[in-house]
Tab-separated table of C-alpha atoms in Angstrom:
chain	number	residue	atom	x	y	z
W	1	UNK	CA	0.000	0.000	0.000
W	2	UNK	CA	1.443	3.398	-0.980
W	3	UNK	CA	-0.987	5.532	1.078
W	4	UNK	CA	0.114	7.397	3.874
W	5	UNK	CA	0.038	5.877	7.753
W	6	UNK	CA	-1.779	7.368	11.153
W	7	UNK	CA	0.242	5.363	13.644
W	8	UNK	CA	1.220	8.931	15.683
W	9	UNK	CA	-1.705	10.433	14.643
W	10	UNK	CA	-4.461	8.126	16.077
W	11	UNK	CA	-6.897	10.779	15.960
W	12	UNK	CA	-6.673	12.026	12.382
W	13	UNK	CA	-9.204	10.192	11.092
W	14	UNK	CA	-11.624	11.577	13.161
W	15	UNK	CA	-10.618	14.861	12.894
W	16	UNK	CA	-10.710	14.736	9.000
W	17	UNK	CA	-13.958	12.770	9.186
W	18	UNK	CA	-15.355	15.725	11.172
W	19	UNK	CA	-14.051	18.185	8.424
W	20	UNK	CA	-15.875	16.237	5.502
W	21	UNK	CA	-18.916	15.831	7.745
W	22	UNK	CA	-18.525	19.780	8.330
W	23	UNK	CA	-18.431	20.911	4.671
W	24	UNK	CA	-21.010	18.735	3.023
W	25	UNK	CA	-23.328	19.980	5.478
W	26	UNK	CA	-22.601	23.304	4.938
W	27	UNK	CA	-23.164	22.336	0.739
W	28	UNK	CA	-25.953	20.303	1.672
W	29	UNK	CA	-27.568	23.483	3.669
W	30	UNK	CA	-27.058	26.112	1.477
W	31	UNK	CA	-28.989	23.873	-1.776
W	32	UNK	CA	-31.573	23.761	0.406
W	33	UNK	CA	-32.250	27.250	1.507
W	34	UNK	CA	-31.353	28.607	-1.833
W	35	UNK	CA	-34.961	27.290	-3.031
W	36	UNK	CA	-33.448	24.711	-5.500
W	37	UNK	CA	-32.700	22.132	-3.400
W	38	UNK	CA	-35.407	19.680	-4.346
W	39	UNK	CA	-33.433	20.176	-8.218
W	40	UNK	CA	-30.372	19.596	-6.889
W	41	UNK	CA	-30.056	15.225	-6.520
W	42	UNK	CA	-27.054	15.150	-7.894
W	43	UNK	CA	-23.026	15.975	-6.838
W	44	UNK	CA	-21.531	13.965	-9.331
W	45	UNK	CA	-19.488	14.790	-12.241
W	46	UNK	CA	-21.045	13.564	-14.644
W	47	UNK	CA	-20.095	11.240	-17.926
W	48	UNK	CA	-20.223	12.912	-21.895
W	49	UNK	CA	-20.485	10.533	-24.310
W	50	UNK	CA	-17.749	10.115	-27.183
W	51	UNK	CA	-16.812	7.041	-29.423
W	52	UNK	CA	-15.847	4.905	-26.839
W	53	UNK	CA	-17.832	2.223	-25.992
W	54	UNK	CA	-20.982	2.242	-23.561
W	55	UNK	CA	-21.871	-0.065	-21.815
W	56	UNK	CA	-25.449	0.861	-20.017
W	57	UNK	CA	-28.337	-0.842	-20.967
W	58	UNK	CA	-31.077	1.978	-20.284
W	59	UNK	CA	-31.397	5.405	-21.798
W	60	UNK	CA	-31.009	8.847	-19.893
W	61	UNK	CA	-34.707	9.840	-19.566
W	62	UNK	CA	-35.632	12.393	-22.332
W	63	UNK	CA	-36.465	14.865	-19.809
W	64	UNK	CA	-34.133	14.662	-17.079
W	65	UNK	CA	-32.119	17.201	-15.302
W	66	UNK	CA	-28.830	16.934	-15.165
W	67	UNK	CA	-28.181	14.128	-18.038
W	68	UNK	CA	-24.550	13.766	-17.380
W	69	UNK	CA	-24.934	12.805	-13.768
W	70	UNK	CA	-27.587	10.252	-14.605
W	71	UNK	CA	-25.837	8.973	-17.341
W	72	UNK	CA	-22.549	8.528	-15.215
W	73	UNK	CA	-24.680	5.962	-12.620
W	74	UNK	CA	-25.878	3.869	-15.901
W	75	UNK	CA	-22.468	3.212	-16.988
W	76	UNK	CA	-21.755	1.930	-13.351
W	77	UNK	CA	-24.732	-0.361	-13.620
W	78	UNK	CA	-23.895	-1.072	-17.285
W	79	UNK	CA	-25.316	-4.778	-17.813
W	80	UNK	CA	-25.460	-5.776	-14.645
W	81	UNK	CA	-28.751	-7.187	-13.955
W	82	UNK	CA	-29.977	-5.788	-10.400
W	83	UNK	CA	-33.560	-7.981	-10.382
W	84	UNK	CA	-34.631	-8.417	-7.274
W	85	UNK	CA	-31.523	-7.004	-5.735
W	86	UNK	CA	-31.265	-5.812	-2.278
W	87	UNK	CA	-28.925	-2.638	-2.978
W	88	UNK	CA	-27.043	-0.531	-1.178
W	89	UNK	CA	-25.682	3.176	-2.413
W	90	UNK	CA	-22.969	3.755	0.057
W	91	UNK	CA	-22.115	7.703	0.061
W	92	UNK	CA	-25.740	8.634	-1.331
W	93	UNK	CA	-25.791	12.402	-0.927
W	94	UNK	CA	-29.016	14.007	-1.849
W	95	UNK	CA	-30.628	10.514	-3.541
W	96	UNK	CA	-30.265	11.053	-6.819
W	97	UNK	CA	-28.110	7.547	-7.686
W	98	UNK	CA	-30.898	5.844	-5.214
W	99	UNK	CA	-33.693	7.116	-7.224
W	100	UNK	CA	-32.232	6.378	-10.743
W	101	UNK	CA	-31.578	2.975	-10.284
W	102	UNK	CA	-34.977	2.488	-8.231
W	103	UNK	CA	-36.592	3.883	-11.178
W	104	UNK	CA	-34.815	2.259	-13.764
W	105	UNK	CA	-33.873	-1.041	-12.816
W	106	UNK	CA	-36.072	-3.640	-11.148
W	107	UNK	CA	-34.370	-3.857	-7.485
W	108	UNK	CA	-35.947	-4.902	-4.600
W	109	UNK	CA	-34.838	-2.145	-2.388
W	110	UNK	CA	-32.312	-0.055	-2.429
W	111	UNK	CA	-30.677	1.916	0.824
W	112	UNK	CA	-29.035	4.526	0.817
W	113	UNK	CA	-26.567	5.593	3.480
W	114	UNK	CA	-24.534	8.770	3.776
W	115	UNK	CA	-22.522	10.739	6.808
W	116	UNK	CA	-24.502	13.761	6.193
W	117	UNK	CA	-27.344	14.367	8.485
W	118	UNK	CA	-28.674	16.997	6.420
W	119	UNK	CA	-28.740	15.427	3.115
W	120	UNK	CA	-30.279	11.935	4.657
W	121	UNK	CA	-33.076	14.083	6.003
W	122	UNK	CA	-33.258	15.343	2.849
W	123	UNK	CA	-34.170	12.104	1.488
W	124	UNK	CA	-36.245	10.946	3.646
W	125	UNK	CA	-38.122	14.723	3.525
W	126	UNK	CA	-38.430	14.211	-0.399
W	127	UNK	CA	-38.676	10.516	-1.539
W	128	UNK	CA	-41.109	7.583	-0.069
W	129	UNK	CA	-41.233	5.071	-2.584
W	130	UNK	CA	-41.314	1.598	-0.541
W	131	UNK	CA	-38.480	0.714	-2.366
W	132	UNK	CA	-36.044	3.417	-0.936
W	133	UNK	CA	-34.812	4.191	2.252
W	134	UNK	CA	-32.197	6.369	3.858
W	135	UNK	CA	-29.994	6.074	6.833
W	136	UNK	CA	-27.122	8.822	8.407
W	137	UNK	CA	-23.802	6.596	8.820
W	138	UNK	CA	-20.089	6.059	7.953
W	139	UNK	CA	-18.639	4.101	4.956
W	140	UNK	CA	-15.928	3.043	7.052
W	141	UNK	CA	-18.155	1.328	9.223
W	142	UNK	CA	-20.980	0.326	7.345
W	143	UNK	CA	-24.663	-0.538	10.043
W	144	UNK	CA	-25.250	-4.133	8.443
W	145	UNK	CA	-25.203	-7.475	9.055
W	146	UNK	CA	-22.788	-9.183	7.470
W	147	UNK	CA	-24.322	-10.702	3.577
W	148	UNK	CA	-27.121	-8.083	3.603
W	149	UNK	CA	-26.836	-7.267	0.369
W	150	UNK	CA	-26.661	-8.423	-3.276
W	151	UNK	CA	-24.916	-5.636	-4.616
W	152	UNK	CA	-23.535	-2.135	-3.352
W	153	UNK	CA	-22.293	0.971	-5.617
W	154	UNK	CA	-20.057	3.698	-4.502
W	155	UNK	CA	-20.681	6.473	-6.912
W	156	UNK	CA	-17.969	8.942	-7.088
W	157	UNK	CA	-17.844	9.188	-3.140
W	158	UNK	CA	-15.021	7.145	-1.810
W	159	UNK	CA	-12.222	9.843	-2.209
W	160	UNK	CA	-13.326	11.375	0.628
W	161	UNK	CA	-13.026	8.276	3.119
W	162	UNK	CA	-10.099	9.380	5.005
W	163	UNK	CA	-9.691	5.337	5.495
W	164	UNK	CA	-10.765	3.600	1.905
W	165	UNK	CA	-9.521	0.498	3.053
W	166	UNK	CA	-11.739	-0.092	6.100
W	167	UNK	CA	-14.585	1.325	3.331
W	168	UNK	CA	-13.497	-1.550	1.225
W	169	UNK	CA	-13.202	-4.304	3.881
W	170	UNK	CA	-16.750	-3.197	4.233
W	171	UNK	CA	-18.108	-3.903	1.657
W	172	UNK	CA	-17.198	-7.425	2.060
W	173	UNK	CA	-18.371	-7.987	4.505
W	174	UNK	CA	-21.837	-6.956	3.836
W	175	UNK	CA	-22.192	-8.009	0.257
W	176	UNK	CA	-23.546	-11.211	-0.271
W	177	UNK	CA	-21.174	-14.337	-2.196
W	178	UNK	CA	-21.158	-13.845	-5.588
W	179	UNK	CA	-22.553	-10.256	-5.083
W	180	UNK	CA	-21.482	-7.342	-6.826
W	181	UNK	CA	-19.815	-3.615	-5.974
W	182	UNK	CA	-20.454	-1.402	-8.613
W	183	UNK	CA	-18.295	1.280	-8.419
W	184	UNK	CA	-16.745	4.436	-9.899
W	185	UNK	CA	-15.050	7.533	-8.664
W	186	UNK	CA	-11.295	10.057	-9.255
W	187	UNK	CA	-8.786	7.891	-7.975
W	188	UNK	CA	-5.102	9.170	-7.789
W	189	UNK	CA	-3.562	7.125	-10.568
W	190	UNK	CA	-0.364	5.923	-7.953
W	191	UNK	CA	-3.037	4.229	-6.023
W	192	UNK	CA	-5.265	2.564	-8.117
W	193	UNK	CA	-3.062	-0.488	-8.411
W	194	UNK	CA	-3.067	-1.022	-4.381
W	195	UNK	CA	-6.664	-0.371	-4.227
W	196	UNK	CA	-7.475	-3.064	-6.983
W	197	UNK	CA	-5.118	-5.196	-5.026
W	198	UNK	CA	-6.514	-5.285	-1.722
W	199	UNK	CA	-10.422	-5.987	-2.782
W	200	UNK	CA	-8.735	-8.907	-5.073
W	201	UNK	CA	-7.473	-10.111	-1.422
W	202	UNK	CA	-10.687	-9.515	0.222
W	203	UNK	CA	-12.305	-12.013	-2.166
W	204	UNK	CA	-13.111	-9.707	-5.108
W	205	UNK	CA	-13.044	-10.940	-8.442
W	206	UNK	CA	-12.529	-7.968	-10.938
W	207	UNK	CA	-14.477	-8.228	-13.935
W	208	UNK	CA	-14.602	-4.816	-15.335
W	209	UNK	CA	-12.400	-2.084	-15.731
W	210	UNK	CA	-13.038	1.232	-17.644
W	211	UNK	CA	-10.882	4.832	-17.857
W	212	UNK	CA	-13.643	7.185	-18.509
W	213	UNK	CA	-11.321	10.084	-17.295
W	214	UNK	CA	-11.879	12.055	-20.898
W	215	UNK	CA	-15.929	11.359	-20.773
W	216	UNK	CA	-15.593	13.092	-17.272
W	217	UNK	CA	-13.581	16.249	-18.300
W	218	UNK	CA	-16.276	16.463	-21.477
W	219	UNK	CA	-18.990	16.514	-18.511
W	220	UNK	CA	-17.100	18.690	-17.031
W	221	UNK	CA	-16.521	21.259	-19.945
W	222	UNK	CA	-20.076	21.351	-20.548
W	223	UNK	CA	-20.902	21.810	-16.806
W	224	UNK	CA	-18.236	24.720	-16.653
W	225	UNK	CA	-20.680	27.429	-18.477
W	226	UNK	CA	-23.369	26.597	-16.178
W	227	UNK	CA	-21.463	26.561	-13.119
W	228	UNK	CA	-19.227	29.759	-14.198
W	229	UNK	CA	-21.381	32.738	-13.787
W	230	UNK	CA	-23.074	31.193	-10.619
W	231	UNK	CA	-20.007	31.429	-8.636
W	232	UNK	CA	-17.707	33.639	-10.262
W	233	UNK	CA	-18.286	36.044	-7.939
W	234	UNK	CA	-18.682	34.020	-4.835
W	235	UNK	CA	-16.361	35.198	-2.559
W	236	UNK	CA	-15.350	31.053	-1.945
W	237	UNK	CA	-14.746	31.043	-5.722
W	238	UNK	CA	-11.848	28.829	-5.924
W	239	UNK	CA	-12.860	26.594	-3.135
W	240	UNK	CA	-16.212	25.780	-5.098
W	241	UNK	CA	-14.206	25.681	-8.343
W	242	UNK	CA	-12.045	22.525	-6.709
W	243	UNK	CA	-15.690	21.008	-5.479
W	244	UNK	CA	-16.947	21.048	-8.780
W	245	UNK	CA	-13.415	20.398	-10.121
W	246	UNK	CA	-13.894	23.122	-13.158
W	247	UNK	CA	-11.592	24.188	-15.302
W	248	UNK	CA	-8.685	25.180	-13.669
W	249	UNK	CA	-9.306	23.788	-10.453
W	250	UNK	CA	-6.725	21.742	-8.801
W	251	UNK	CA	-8.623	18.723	-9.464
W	252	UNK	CA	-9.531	19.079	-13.095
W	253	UNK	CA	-5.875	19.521	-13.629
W	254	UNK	CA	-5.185	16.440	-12.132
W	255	UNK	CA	-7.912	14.587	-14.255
W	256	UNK	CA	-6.047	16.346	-17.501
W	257	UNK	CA	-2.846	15.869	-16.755
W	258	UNK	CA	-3.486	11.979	-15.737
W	259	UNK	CA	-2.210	12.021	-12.563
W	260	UNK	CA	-5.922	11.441	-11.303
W	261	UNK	CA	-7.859	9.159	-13.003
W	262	UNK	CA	-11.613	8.861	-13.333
W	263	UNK	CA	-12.729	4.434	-13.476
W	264	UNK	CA	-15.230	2.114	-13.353
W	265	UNK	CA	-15.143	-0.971	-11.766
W	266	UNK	CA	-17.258	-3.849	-11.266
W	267	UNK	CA	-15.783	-6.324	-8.415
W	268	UNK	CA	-18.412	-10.015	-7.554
W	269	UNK	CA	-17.568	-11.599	-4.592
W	270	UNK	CA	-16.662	-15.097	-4.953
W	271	UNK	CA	-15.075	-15.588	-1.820
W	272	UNK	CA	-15.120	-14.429	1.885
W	273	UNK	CA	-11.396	-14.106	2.752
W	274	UNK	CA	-9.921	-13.547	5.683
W	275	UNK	CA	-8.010	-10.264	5.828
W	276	UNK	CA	-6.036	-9.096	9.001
W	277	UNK	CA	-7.584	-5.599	9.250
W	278	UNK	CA	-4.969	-4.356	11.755
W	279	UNK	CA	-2.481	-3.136	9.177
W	280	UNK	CA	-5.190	-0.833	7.653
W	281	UNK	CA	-6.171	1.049	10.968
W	282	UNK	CA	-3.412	3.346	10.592
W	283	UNK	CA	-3.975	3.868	6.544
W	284	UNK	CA	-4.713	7.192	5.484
W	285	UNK	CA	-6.611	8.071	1.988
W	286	UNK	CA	-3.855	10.306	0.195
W	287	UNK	CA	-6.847	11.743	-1.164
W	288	UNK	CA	-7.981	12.943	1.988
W	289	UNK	CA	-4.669	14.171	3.224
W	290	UNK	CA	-4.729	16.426	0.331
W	291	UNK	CA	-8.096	18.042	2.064
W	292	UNK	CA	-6.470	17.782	5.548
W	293	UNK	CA	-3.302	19.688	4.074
W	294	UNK	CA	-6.453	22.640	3.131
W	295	UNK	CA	-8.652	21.829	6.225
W	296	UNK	CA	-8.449	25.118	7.314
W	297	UNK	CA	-9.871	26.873	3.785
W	298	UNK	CA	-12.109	23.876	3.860
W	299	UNK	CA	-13.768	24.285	7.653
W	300	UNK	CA	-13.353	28.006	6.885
W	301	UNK	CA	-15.400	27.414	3.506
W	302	UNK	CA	-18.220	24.924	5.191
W	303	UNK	CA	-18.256	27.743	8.123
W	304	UNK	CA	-19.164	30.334	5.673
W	305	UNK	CA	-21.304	28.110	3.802
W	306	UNK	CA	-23.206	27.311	6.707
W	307	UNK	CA	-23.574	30.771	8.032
W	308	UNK	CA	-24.573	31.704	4.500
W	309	UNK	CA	-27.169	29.094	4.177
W	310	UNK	CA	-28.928	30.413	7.975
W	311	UNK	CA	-29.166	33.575	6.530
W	312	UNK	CA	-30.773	32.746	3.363
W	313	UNK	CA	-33.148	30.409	5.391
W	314	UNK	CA	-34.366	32.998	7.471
W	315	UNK	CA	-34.670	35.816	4.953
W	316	UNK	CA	-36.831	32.779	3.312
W	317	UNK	CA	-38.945	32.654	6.627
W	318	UNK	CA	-39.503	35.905	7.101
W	319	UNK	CA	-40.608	36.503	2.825
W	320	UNK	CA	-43.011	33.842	3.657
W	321	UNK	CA	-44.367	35.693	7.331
W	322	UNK	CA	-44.646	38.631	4.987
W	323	UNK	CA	-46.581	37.051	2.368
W	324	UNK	CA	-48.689	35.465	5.054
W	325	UNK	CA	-49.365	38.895	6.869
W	326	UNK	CA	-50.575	40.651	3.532
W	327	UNK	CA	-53.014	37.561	2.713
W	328	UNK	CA	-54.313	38.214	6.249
W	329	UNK	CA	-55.095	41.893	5.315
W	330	UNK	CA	-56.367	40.998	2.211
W	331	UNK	CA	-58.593	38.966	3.499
């Protein structure tokens, strides 16, 4: 494993799990007090279609919002036949992946679980088909018994597991044998090999591979004139740049220049191996020590956001008193 270790640091983790918890609440709050939350399912980046080949089996809706992101949770799926799957979307933000594949595919259920209290509450606010259901927890230590699902999918979410390993070990243990993890996300290119590695030793057979790093800048191009005047003159402009990774950012730089690299993978489960866990506890997601080495823009950016988000709730609240108070002297 090339990633970097916590052994005189035991409390790192927690600390930087603390700081992601912090700023996708604040991202989470502010989408919903802006009055588009409801619009706003989606945090992924998205997948543009070239002339490589595709491999889902089901079309992006003709009237969807946000095609890209949709389209980037079909290629996950691809041909894999989820009938009567129990599924779980680990990392499922504001429910869009949930809802997609419970609409498109014919699951069983599908749970969604996510470290966000704000976003889960979202959910479970907004959606109530008997298929889906949403739970606040941690991918590192998934709330299942073990084989409690027939297939899990990790859509681009596990970069921000300050351990990925535990996350992985995880998903072992609560997939069923011969299950499948469905999975895509920007992985630093020095890792990948490790990472492929280790769920291989957990069990994992891999059975699909895909570099869809260009059909994720081209989703990202297209997203950039959308996104620019939005936030070109938010004052956290180049903090929300690298969160939506646009041109220019840090992390669309990577993606260009290869040293990141956006995949798909699809892992089955054909055995239950034993793995000593202790030589992970101390692993730390380089991905995440990249955030840790900006933790304090970052908690400075989900204070603001926060802060920002309270105020545009209560100006909300008080338009609505307003509007309430006239009808009253209408009336």
């Amino acid at each position: 494993m090339n990633s970097t270790h916590l052994s005189d640091q035991p409390d790192l983790n927690q600390t930087l799990k603390s700081q992601m918890r912090q700023f996708y609440e604040g991202i989470n709050q502010e989408l919903n007090a802006n009055g588009l939350g409801e619009y706003s399912l989606f945090l992924n980046y998205g997948y543009a279609s070239d002339n490589s080949p595709e491999y889902a089996q089901v079309e992006v809706p003709k009237h969807a919002l946000k095609k890209n992101s949709i389209k980037l949770i079909l290629e996950v799926i691809g041909d894999c036949d989820l009938t009567g799957y129990e599924v779980l979307d680990v990392g499922c933000g504001r429910g869009g992946n949930a809802l997609t594949i419970e609409q498109q595919f014919p699951v069983k259920q599908v749970t969604g679980i996510d470290l966000s209290g704000t976003a889960i509450s979202f959910c479970q606010t907004h959606f109530h088909a008997e298929k889906l259901r949403f739970l606040e927890g941690d991918a590192e230590n998934l709330p299942f018994a073990d084989s409690s699902f027939d297939a899990v999918v990790n859509i681009e979410s596990s970069h921000a597991y300050p351990n990925i390993y535990k996350f992985y070990a995880g998903v072992s243990r609560v997939l069923k044998q011969q299950g499948y993890f469905l999975y895509t996300d920007a992985l630093p290119h020095d890792e990948i090999e490790s990472y492929v590695a280790f769920l291989q030793k957990l069990g994992f057979e891999l059975e699909l591979e895909r570099d869809i790093t260009p059909n994720v800048l081209l989703s990202l191009d297209e997203s950039a004139i959308r996104y620019k005047e939005a936030f070109e003159t938010n004052p956290d402009g180049v903090n929300i740049a690298n969160f939506l990774a646009l041109p220019g950012s840090d992390i669309y730089e990577a993606l260009k220049k290869r040293q990141v690299l956006y995949k798909i993978f699809r892992f089955k489960k054909v055995a239950q191996n034993w793995v000593d866990l202790s030589e992970i506890e101390t692993t730390l997601n380089p991905n995440v020590m990249s955030f840790f080495d900006k933790q304090d823009q970052h908690q400075a950016l989900g204070e603001r956001v926060q802060s920002r988000a309270s105020q545009q709730k209560k100006a909300l609240s008080q338009q609505k008193q307003l509007r309430q108070q006239r009808r009253k002297i209408n009336d």
